[in-house]
Short mmCIF file of C-alpha atoms and ligand atoms in Angstrom, two decimals:
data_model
loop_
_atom_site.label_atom_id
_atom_site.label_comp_id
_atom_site.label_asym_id
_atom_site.label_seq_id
_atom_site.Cartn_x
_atom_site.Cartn_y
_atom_site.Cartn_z
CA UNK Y 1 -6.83 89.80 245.86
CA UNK Y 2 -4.76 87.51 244.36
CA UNK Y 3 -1.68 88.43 241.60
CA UNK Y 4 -3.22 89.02 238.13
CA UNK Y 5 -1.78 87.94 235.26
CA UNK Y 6 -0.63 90.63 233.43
CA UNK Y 7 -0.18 89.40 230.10
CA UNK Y 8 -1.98 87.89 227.22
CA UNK Y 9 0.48 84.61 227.14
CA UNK Y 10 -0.18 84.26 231.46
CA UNK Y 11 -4.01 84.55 230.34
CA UNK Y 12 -3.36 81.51 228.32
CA UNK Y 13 -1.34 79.53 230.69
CA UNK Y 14 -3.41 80.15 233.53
CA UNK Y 15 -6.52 80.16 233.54
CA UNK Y 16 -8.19 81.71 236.11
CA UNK Y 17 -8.46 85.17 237.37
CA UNK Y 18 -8.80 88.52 235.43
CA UNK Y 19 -6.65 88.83 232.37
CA UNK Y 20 -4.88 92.05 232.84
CA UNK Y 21 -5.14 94.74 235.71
CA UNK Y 22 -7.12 96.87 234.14
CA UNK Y 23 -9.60 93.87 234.05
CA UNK Y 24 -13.24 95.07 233.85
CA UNK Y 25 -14.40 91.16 235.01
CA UNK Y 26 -14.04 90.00 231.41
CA UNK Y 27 -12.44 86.80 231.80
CA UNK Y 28 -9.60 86.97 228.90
CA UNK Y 29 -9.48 83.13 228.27
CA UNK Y 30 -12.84 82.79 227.55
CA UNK Y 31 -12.70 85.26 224.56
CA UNK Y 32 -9.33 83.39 223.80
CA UNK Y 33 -10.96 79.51 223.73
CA UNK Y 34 -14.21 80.46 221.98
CA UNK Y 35 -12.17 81.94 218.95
CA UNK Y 36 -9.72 79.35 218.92
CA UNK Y 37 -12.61 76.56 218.64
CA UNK Y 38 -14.18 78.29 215.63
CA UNK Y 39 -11.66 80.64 214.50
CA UNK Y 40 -13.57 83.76 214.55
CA UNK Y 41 -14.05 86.09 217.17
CA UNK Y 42 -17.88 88.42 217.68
CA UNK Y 43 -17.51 91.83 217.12
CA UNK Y 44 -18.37 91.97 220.50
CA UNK Y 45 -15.66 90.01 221.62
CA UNK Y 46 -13.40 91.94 219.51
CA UNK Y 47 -14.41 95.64 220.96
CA UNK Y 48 -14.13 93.90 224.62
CA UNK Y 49 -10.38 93.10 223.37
CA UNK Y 50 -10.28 96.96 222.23
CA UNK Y 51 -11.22 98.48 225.10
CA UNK Y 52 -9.33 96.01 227.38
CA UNK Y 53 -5.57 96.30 225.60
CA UNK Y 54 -6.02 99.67 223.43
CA UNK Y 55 -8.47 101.78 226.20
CA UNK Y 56 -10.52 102.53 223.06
CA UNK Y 57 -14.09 102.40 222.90
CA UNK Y 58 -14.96 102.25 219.02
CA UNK Y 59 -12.93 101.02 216.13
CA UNK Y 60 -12.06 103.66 213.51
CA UNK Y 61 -13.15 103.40 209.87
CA UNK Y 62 -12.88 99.80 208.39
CA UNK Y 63 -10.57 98.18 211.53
CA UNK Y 64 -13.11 95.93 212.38
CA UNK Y 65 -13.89 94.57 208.59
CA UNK Y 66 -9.68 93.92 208.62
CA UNK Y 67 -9.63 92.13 211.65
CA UNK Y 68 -12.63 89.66 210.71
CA UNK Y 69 -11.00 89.00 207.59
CA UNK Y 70 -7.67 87.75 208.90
CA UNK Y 71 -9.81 85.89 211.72
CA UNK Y 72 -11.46 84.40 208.83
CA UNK Y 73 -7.74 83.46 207.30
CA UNK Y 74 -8.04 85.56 204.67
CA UNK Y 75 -5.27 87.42 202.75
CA UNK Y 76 -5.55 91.16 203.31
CA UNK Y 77 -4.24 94.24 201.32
CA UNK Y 78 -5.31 97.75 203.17
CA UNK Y 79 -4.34 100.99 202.25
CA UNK Y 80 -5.04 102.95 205.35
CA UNK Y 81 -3.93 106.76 205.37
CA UNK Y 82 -1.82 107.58 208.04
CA UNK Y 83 -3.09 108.06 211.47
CA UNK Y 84 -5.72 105.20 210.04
CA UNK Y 85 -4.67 102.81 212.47
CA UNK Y 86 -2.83 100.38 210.68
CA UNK Y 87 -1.26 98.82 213.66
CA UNK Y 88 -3.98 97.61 215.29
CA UNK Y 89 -5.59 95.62 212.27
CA UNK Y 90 -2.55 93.69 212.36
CA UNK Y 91 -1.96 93.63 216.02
CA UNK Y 92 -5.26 92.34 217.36
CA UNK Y 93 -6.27 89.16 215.30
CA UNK Y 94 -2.96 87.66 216.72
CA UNK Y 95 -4.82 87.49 220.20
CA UNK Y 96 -7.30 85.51 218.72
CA UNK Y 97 -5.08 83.32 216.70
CA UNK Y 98 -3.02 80.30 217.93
CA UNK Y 99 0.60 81.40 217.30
CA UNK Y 100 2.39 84.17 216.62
CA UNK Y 101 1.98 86.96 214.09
CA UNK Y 102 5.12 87.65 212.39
CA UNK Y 103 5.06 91.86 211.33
CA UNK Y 104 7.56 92.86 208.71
CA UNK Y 105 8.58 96.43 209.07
CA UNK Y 106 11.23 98.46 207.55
CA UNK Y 107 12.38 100.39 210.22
CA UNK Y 108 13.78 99.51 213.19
CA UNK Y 109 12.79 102.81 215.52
CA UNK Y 110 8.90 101.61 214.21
CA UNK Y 111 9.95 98.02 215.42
CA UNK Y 112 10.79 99.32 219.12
CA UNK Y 113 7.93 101.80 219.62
CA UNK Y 114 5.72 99.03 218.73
CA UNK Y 115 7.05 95.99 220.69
CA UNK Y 116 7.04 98.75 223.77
CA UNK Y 117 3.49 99.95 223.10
CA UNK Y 118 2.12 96.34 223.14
CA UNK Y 119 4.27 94.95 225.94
CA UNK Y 120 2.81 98.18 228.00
CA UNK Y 121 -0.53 96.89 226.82
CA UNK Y 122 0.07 93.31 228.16
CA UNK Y 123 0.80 92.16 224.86
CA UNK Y 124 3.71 89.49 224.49
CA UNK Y 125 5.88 90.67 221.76
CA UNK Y 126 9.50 91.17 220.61
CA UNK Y 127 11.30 92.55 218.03
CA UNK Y 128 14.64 90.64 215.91
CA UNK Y 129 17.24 92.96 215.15
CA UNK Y 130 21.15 93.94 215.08
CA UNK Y 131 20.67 96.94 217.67
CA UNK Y 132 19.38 94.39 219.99
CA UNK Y 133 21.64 92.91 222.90
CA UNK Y 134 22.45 89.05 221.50
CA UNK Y 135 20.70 87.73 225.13
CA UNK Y 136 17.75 89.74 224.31
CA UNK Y 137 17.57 88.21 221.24
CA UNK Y 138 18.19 84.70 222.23
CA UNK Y 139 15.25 85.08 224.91
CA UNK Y 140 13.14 85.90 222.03
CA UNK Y 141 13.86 83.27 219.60
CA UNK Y 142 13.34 81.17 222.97
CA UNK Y 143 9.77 82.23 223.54
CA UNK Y 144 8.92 82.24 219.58
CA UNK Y 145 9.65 78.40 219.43
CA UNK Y 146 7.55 77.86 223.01
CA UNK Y 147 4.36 79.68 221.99
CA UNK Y 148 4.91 82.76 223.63
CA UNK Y 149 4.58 85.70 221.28
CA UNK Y 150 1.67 86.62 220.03
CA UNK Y 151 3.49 89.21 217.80
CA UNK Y 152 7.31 89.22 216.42
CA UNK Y 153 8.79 92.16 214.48
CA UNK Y 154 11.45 91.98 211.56
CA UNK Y 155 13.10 93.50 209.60
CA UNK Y 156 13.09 91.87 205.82
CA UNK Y 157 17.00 91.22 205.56
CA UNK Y 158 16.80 89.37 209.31
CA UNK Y 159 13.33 87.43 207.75
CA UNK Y 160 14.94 85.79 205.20
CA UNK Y 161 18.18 84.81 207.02
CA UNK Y 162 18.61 81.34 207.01
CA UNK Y 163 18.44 81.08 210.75
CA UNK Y 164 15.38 82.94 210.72
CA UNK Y 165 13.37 80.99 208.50
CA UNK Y 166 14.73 77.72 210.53
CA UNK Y 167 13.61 79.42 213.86
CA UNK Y 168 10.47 80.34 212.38
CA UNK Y 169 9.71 76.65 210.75
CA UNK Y 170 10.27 75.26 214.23
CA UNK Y 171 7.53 78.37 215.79
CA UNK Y 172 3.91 78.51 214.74
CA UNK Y 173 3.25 81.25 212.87
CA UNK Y 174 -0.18 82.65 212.30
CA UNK Y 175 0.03 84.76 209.31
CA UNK Y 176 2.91 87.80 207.99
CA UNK Y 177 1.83 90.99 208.44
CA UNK Y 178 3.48 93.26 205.52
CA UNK Y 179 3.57 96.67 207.10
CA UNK Y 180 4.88 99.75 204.83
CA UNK Y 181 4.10 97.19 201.99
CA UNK Y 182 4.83 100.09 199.11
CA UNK Y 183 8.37 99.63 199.81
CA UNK Y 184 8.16 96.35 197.78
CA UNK Y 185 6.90 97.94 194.49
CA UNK Y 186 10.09 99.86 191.96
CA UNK Y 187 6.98 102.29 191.42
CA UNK Y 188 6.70 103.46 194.91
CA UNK Y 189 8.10 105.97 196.18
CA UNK Y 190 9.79 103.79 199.16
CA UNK Y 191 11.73 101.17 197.18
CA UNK Y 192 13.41 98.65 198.91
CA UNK Y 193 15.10 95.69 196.87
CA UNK Y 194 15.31 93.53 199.81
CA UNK Y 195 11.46 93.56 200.05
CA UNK Y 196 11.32 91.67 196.87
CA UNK Y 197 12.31 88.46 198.30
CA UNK Y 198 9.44 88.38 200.88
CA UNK Y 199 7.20 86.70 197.74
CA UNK Y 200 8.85 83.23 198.89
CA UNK Y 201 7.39 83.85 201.99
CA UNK Y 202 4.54 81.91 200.30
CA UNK Y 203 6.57 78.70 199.35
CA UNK Y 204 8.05 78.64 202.65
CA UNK Y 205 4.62 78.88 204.36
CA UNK Y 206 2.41 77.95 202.57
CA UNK Y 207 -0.74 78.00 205.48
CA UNK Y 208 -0.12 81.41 206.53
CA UNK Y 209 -1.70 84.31 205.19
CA UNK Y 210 -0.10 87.29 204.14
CA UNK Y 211 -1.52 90.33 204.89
CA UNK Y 212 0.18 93.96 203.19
CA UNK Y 213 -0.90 97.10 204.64
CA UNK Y 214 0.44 100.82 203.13
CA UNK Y 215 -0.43 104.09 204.26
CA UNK Y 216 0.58 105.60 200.85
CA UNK Y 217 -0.15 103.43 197.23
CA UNK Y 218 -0.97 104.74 193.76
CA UNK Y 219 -3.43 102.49 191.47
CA UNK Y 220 0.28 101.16 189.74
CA UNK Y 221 1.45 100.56 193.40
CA UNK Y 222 -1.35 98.58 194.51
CA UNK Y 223 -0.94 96.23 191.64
CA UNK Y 224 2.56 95.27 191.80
CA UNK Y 225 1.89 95.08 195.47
CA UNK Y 226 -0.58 92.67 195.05
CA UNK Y 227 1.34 90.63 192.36
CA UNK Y 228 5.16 90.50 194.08
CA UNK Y 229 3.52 89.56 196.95
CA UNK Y 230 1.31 86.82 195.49
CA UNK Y 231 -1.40 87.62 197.58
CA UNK Y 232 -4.40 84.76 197.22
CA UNK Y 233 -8.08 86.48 196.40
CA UNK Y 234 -7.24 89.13 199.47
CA UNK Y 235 -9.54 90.83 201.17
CA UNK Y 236 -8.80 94.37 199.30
CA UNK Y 237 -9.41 97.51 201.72
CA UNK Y 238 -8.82 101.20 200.93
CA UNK Y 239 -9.89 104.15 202.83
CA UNK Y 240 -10.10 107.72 201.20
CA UNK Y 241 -6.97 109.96 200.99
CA UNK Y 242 -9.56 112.73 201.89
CA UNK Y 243 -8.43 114.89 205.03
CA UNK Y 244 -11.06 117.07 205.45
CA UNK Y 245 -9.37 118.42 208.46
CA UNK Y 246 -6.02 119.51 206.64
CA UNK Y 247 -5.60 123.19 205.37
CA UNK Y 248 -3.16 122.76 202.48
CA UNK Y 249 -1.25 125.79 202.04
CA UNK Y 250 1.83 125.93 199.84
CA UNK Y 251 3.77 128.97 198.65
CA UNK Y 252 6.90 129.61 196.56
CA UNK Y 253 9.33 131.87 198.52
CA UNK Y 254 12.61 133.30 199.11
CA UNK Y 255 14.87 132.36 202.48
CA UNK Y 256 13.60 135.99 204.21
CA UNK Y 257 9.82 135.52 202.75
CA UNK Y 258 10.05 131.46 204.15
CA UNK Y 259 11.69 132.37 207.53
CA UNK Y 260 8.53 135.13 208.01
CA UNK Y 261 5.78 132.70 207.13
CA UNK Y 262 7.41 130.25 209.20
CA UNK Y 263 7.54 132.80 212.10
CA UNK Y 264 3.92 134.07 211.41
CA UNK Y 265 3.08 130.30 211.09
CA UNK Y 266 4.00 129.57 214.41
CA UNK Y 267 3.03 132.78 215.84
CA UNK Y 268 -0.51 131.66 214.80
CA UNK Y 269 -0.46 128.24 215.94
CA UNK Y 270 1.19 129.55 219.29
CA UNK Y 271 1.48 126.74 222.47
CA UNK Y 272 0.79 124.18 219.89
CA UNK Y 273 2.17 120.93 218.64
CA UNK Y 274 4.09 121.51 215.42
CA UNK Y 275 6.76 119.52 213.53
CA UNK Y 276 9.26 121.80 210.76
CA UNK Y 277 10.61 119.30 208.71
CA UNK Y 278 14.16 121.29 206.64
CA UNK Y 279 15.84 119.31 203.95
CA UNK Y 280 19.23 119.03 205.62
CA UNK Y 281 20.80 118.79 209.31
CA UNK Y 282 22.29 122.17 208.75
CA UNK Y 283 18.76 124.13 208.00
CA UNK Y 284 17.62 122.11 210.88
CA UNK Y 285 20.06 122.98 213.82
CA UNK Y 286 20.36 126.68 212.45
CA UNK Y 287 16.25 126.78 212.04
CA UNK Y 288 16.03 125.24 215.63
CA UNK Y 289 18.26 127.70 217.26
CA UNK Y 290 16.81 131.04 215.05
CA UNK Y 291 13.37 130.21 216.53
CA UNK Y 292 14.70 129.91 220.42
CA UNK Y 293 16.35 132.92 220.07
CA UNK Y 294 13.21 134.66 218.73
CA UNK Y 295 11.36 133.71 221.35
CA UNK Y 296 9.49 130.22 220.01
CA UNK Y 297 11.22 127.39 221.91
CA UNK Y 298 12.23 124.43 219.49
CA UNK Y 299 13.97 121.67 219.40
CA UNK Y 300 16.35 119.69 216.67
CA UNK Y 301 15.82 116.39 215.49
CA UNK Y 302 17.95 114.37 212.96
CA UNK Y 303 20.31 111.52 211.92
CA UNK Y 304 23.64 112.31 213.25
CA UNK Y 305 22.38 113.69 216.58
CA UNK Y 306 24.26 110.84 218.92
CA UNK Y 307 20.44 108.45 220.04
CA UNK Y 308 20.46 109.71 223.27
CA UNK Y 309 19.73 113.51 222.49
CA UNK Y 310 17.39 112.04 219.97
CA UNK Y 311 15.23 110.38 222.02
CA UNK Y 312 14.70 113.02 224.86
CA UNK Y 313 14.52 115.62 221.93
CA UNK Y 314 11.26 113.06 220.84
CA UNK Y 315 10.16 112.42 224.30
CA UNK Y 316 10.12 115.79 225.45
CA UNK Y 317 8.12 117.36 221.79
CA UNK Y 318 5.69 114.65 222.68
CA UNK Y 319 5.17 115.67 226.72
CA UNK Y 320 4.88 119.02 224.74
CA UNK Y 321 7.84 120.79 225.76
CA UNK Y 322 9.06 122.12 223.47
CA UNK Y 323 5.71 122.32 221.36
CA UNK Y 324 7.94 122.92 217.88
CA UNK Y 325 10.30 120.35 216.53
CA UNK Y 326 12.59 120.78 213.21
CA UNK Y 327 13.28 117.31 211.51
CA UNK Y 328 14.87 116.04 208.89
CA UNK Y 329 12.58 113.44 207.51
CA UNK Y 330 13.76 110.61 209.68
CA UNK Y 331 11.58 112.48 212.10
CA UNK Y 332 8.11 110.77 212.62
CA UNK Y 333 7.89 107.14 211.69
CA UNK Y 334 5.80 105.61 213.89
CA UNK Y 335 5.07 109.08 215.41
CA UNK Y 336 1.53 108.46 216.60
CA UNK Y 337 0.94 112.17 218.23
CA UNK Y 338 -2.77 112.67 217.48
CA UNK Y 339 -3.31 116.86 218.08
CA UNK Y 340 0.09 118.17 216.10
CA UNK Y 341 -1.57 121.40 215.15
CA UNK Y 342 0.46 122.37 211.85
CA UNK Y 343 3.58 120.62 209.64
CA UNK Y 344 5.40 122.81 207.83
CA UNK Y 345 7.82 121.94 205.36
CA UNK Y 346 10.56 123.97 204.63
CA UNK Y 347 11.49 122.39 201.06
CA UNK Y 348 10.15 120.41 198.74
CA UNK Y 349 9.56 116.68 199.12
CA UNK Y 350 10.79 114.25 196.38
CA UNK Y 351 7.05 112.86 196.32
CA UNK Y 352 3.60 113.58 196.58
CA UNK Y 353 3.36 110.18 198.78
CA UNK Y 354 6.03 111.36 200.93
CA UNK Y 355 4.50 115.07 201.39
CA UNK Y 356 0.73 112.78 201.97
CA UNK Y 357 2.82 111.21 204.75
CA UNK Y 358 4.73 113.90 206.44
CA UNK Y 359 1.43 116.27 206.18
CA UNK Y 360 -0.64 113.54 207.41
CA UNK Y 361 0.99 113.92 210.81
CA UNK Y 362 -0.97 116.91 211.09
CA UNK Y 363 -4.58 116.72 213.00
CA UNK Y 364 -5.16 112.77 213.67
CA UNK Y 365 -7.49 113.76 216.21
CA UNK Y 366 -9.38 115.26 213.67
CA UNK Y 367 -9.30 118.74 214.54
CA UNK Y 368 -8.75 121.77 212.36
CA UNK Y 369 -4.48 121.70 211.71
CA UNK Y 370 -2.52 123.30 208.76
CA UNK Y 371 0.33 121.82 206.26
CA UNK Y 372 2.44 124.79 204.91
CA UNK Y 373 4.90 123.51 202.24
CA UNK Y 374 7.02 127.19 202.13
CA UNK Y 375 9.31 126.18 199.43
CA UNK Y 376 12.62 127.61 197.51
CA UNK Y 377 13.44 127.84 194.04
CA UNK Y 378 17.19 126.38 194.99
CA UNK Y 379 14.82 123.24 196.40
CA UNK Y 380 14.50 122.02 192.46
CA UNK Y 381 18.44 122.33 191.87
CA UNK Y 382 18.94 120.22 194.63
CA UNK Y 383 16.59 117.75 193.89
CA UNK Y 384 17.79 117.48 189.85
CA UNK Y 385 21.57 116.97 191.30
CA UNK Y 386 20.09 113.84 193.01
CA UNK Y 387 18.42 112.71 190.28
CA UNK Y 388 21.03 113.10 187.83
CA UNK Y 389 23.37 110.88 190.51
CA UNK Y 390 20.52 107.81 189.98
CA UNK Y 391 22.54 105.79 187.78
CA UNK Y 392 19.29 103.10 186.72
CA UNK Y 393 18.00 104.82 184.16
CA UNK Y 394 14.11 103.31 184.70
CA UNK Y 395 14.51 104.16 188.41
CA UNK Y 396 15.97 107.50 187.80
CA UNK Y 397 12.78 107.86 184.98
CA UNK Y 398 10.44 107.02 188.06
CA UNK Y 399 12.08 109.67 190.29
CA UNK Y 400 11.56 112.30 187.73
CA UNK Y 401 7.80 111.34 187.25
CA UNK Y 402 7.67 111.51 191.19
CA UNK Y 403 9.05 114.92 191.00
CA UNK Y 404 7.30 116.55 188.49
CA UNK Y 405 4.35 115.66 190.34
CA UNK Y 406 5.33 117.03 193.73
CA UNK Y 407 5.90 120.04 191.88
CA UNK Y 408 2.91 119.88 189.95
CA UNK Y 409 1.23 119.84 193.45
CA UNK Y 410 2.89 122.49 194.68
CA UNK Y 411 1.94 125.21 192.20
CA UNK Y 412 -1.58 123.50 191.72
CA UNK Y 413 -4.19 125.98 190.79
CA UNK Y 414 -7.22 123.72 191.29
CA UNK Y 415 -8.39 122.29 195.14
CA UNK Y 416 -4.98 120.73 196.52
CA UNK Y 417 -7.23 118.05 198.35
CA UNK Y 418 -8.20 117.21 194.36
CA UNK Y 419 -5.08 117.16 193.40
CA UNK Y 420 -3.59 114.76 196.06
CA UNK Y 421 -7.48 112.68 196.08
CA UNK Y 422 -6.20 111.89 192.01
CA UNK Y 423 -2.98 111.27 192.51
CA UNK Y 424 -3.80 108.20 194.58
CA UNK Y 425 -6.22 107.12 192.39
CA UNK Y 426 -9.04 108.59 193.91
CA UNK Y 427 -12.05 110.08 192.25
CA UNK Y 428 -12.81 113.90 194.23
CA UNK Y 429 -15.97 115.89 194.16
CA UNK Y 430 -15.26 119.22 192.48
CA UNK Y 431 -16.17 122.02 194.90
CA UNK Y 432 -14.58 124.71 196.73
CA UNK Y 433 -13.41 122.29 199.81
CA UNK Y 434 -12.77 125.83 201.82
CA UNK Y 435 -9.41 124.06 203.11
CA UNK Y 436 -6.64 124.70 200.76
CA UNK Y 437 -5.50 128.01 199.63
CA UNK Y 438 -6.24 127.77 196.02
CA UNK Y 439 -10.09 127.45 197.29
CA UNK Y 440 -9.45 130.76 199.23
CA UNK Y 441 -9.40 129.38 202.67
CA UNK Y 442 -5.75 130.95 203.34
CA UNK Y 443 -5.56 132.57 206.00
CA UNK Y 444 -4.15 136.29 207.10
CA UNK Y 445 -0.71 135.31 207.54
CA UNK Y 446 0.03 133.64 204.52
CA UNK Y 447 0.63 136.40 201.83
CA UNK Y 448 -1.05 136.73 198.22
CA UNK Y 449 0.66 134.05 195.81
CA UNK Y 450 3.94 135.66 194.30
CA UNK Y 451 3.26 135.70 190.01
CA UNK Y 452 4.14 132.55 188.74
CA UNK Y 453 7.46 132.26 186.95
CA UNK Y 454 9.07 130.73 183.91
CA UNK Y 455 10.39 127.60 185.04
CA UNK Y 456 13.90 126.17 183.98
CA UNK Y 457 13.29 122.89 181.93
CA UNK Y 458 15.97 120.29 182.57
CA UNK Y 459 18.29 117.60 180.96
CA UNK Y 460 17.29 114.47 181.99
ZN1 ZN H 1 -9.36 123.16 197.87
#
C-alpha cells in the first residue's frame, strides 16, 4: 500500500488515496469538494468527519446545529457549559470551509493543547504567539498565506498587531472563532480590555463571520457580548447550566474541620481522579505534601513551579498517577479529563461563574462526581483586601456584586443546582434534585451544617 496522506491539507493537494490512516475507505476529498461547491456539508458527511478526526460516534447536545450554522455562514453565539464541547463546533466547519479559521483564545497553554490535539488528529493548524520559537512562527505565517491551515490560534493582543492583520489580509480567512468570549464583557467575570478591540474585526473583514462561544455568561453577559462584538442576526445557542451529575456540597469550616473533610473526601473517592484547587501556592505545596505523607499520593500544581515540573505534574494526574492534584486556579484550562471523580475547593471563589467552571471539571463523562467547596471564614477577609485594592470604582462595584453572590451560593438554603440554574439566567424546576446537600443528598462524611453565624458587613 501506498503512503497515505496524513493530513487534511495533503487530502486537498492530492487527491487520491485514503485521507488519513485511520481511513475507513471514506475518500476525504470527496466530502471536501461537495461542501466547497455548495457550501454546506450533510449531516452525514459531517458525522463521517467526526468519527474520522475526533474517533467519536455521535455529536453531543446542539454540536451539530453549530456546525450547520457556520457552514451556512452564519454568525454564531453559543454558550456551551464546560465539558460541552466547544472546541469542536469551531474546529470542524473549517474542514469544510475554503481557508482558514482564525480561533481567538485567551490563553496561551489552551492555544498549545489545541494546535497539538488537532495536528495529532491530522488537522493542519498552528498557533501565533511570543513563547513560540521566531522559525516556528515564520513557518506558520508561511503556510497561513499558502492555504495551508485550516485553523490558526491567537491571542487578541498578537490579532490586532499590525503585522497580523497585514498577514491575515494577504491569507483567506474563513470566519473568527471568539473562544472564552465573556472575557470581552466589563460584566463578566473574565474581563479582558484587550478583547474590546476585536469589534473592528468586522471593518477589517467584513465577509467573515464571527462566531463567540462562552462556557460561562449571565443574561447581562450575553448582551454586551453580542453588542461589542457586533454580531449580525447570529445564530444564538445556549445549553442548560443543569449538571444533573454534580453533587454540590459546600460547608463553612475551620482549617482542622476543612483538612478532615478533605481527608474523608478523598478517603471516599479513593483511586480516583480528583483536582484540590487552594487559594495560594503556599496552601497548595503544604496541602500537596500533608496528603503524601498521610498516605493519599498528590501532586502540586501552580504558577511559579519552573514549566517543566508543571507539565509532568499535568501529564502524570492525567495518566492517573497521582490520582489527586492541588491547583491554584491556573490549573485546568483546557483540561479536557472526562471521569475526574470530585473537585474540591479549598476557599472561596471570587465568582459563581468561576466556581460553575472549576466544578464543572468534575464528571464530563457523565457519571456520578462531587464538588465540595470546604470554605474559611479568613476566605472573605482575603477576598475584601482585594477588592478594596480595585481602584475603578464601577469595576470594583461589579466585583462586589460577584462576591456577594458566590457567597450567597455558598450558604444557599434552597437546591444549589437552583441557585447556580438562576444565576445564569436559567429558569429551574423546584424539586428536591437529591444532588446537593441542602436537598439532603450529603453524604456520611460530610458533617451536619455548623449554625449559621452573624456575618461581618463591610465598607465598600
Ligand atoms: Zn438540590
Amino acid at each position: 500500500m501506498g503512503r497515505s496522506p496524513r493530513t487534511a491539507a495533503d487530502a486537498l493537494v492530492r487527491p487520491t488515496g485514503p485521507a488519513h490512516s485511520r481511513s475507513r475507505g471514506y475518500p476525504i476529498v470527496v466530502i471536501l469538494c461537495r461542501c466547497q461547491n455548495t457550501g454546506v456539508a450533510s449531516p452525514q458527511e459531517l458525522l463521517e468527519a467526526l468519527e474520522r478526526y475526533w474517533g467519536s460516534s455521535a455529536f453531543r447536545l446542539r454540536q451539530l446545529e453549530i456546525i450547520e450554522a457556520v457552514l451556512a455562514g452564519r454568525d454564531v453565539a453559543a454558550v456551551l457549559p464546560t465539558g460541552g464541547g466547544k472546541s469542536l463546533c469551531y474546529q470542524m466547519p473549517a474542514l469544510f470551509l475554503k481557508g482558514t479559521a482564525v480561533v481567538v483564545s485567551p490563553l496561551i497553554a489552551l492555544m498549545k493543547d489545541q494546535v497539538e490535539q488537532l495536528k495529532r488528529r491530522g488537522i493542519p493548524a498552528a498557533a501565533l504567539n511570543s513563547s513560540l520559537p521566531h522559525a516556528e512562527q515564520v513557518k506558520s505565517q508561511q503556510a497561513l498565506v499558502a492555504g495551508k491551515l485550516k485553523l490558526l490560534y491567537l491571542a487578541p493582543e498578537r490579532l490586532l498587531r499590525p503585522d497580523t492583520l497585514e498577514m491575515l489580509r494577504r491569507a483567506r480567512v474563513c470566519y473568527f472563532a471568539v473562544d472564552e468570549a465573556h472575557c470581552i464583557s466589563e460584566w463578566g467575570h473574565e474581563f479582558r480590555p484587550e478583547y474590546r478591540q476585536l469589534a473592528n474585526l468586522r471593518d477589517l473583514h467584513p465577509e467573515a463571520p464571527v462566531l463567540a462561544f462562552t462556557a460561562s455568561a449571565t443574561l447581562r453577559v450575553r448582551h454586551d457580548l453580542l453588542a461589542q462584538l457586533r454580531l449580525r442576526d447570529p445564530a444564538k445557542f445556549i445549553r442548560s447550566f443543569a449538571r444533573p451529575n454534580l453533587r454540590y456540597l459546600a460547608r463553612e469550616t475551620d482549617t482542622r474541620e476543612q483538612r478532615r473533610l478533605l481527608l474523608a473526601a478523598l478517603r471516599a473517592h479513593q483511586g480516583a481522579s480528583v483536582i484540590v484547587y487552594a487559594a495560594t501556592v503556599a496552601q497548595v505545596e503544604e496541602t500537596a505534601a500533608d496528603l503524601t505523607e498521610h498516605g493519599i499520593p498528590a501532586v502540586a500544581y501552580h504558577a511559579q513551579m519552573e514549566a517543566d515540573r508543571r507539565r509532568r505534574a499535568q501529564d502524570g494526574w492525567m495518566a492517573g498517577s497521582p490520582s489527586v492534584l492541588v491547583g491554584t486556579i491556573a490549573f485546568g484550562m483546557g483540561i479536557d479529563k472526562p471521569d475526574v471523580r470530585a473537585v474540591i475547593h479549598l476557599s472561596l471563589p471570587k465568582s459563581v461563574e468561576q466556581y460553575y467552571q472549576e466544578a464543572g471539571r468534575a464528571g464530563r463523562d457523565g457519571l456520578p462526581s462531587d464538588c465540595l467547596l470546604a470554605w474559611r471564614p479568613q476566605d472573605i477577609g482575603i477576598n475584601v483586601y482585594f477588592l478594596k485594592q480595585i481602584s475603578d470604582p464601577q469595576e470594583r462595584r461589579r466585583a462586589w456584586r460577584r462576591f456577594d453572590e458566590i457567597r450567597a451560593f455558598a450558604g444557599a438554603t434552597q437546591c444549589r443546582h437552583q441557585v447556580i440554574c438562576r444565576h445564569f439566567g436559567e429558569r429551574a424546576r423546584s424539586q428536591l434534585c437529591r444532588m446537593c446537600d441542602v436537598c439532603g443528598a450529603a453524604p456520611s462524611w460530610l458533617a451536619a451544617p455548623a449554625a449559621p453565624r452573624r456575618r461581618r458587613a463591610y465598607n465598600r
